[in-house]
Short mmCIF file of C-alpha atoms in Angstrom, two decimals:
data_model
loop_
_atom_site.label_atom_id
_atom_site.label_comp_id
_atom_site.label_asym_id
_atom_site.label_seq_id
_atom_site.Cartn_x
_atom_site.Cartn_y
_atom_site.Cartn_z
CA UNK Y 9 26.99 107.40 133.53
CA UNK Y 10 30.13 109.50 133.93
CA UNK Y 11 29.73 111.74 136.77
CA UNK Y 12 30.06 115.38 134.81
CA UNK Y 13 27.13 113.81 132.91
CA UNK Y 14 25.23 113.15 135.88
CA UNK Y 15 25.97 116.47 137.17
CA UNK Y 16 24.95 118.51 133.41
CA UNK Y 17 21.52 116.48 133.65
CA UNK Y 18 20.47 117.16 136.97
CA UNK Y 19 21.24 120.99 136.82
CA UNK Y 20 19.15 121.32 133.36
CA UNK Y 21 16.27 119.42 134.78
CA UNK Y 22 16.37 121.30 138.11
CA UNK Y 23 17.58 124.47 137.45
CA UNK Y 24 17.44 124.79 133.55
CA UNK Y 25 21.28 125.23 133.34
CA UNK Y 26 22.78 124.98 130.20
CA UNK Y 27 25.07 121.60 129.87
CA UNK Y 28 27.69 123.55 128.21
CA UNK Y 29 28.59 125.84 131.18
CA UNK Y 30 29.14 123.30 133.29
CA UNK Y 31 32.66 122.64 132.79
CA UNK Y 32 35.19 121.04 135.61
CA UNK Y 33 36.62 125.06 135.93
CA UNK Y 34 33.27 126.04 136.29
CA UNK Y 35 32.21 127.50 140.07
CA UNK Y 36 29.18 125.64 141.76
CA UNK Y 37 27.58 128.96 142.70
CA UNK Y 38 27.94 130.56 139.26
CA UNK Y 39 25.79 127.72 137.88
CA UNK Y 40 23.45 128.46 140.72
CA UNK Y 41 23.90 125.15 142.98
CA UNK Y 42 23.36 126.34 146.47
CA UNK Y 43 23.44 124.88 149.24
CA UNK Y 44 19.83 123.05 149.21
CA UNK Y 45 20.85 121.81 145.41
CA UNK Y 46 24.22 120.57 146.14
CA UNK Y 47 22.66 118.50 148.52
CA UNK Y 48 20.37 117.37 146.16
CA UNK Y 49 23.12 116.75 143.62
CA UNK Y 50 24.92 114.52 146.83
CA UNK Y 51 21.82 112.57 147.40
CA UNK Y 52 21.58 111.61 143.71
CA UNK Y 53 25.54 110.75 143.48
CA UNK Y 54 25.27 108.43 146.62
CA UNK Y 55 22.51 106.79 145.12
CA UNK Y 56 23.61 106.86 141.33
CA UNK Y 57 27.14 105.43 142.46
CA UNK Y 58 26.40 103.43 146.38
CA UNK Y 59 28.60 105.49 148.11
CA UNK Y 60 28.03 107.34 151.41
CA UNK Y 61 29.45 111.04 151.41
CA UNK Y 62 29.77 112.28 155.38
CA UNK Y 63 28.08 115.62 156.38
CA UNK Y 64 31.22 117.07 157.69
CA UNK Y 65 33.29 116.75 153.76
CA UNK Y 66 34.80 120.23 152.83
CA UNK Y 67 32.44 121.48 150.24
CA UNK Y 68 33.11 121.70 146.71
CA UNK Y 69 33.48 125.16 145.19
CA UNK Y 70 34.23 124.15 141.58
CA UNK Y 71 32.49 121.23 139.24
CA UNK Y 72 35.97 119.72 139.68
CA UNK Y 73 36.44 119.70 143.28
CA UNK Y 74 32.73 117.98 142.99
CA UNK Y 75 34.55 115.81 140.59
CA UNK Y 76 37.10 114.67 142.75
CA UNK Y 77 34.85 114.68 145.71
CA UNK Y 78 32.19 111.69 144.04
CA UNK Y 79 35.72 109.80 142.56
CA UNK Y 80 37.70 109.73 146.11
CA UNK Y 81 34.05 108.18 147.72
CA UNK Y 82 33.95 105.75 145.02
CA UNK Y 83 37.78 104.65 145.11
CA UNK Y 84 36.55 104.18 148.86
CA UNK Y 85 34.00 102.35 148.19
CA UNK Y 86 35.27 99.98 146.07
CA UNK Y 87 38.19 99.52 147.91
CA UNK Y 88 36.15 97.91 150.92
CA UNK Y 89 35.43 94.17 150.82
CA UNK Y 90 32.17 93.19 150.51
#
């Protein structure tokens, strides 16, 4: 599942967002993703993708920084041997 995907699904079944307004320019806090949901959100991309995001990672303010957040983790991640 393509990670804006992931994100659109979990905000309409937590939050009732609407898919369409979230958008990579779109700002975590106007969709109503605070801090307790973009947690949430975290926990579901570590487990969705088997990456491990540290507590101390500059948080996202836009869908896109989120973006680029869950593909730098996952270039990580696939970059270590296994």
């Amino acid at each position: 599942m393509e990670a804006i995907q992931l994100i659109r699904d979990f905000l309409q079944e937590r939050t009732q967002t609407d898919p369409g307004l979230v958008t990579p320019d779109a700002r975590l806090e106007t969709l109503g993703i605070d801090s307790f949901t973009l947690l949430e959100l975290i926990f579901e991309f570590e487990e969705q993708y088997g990456v491990s995001i540290p507590n101390d990672t500059q948080t996202p303010e836009t869908v896109q920084d989120l973006l680029n957040l869950i593909a730098r983790f996952r270039q990580q991640a696939e970059a270590k041997p296994s």
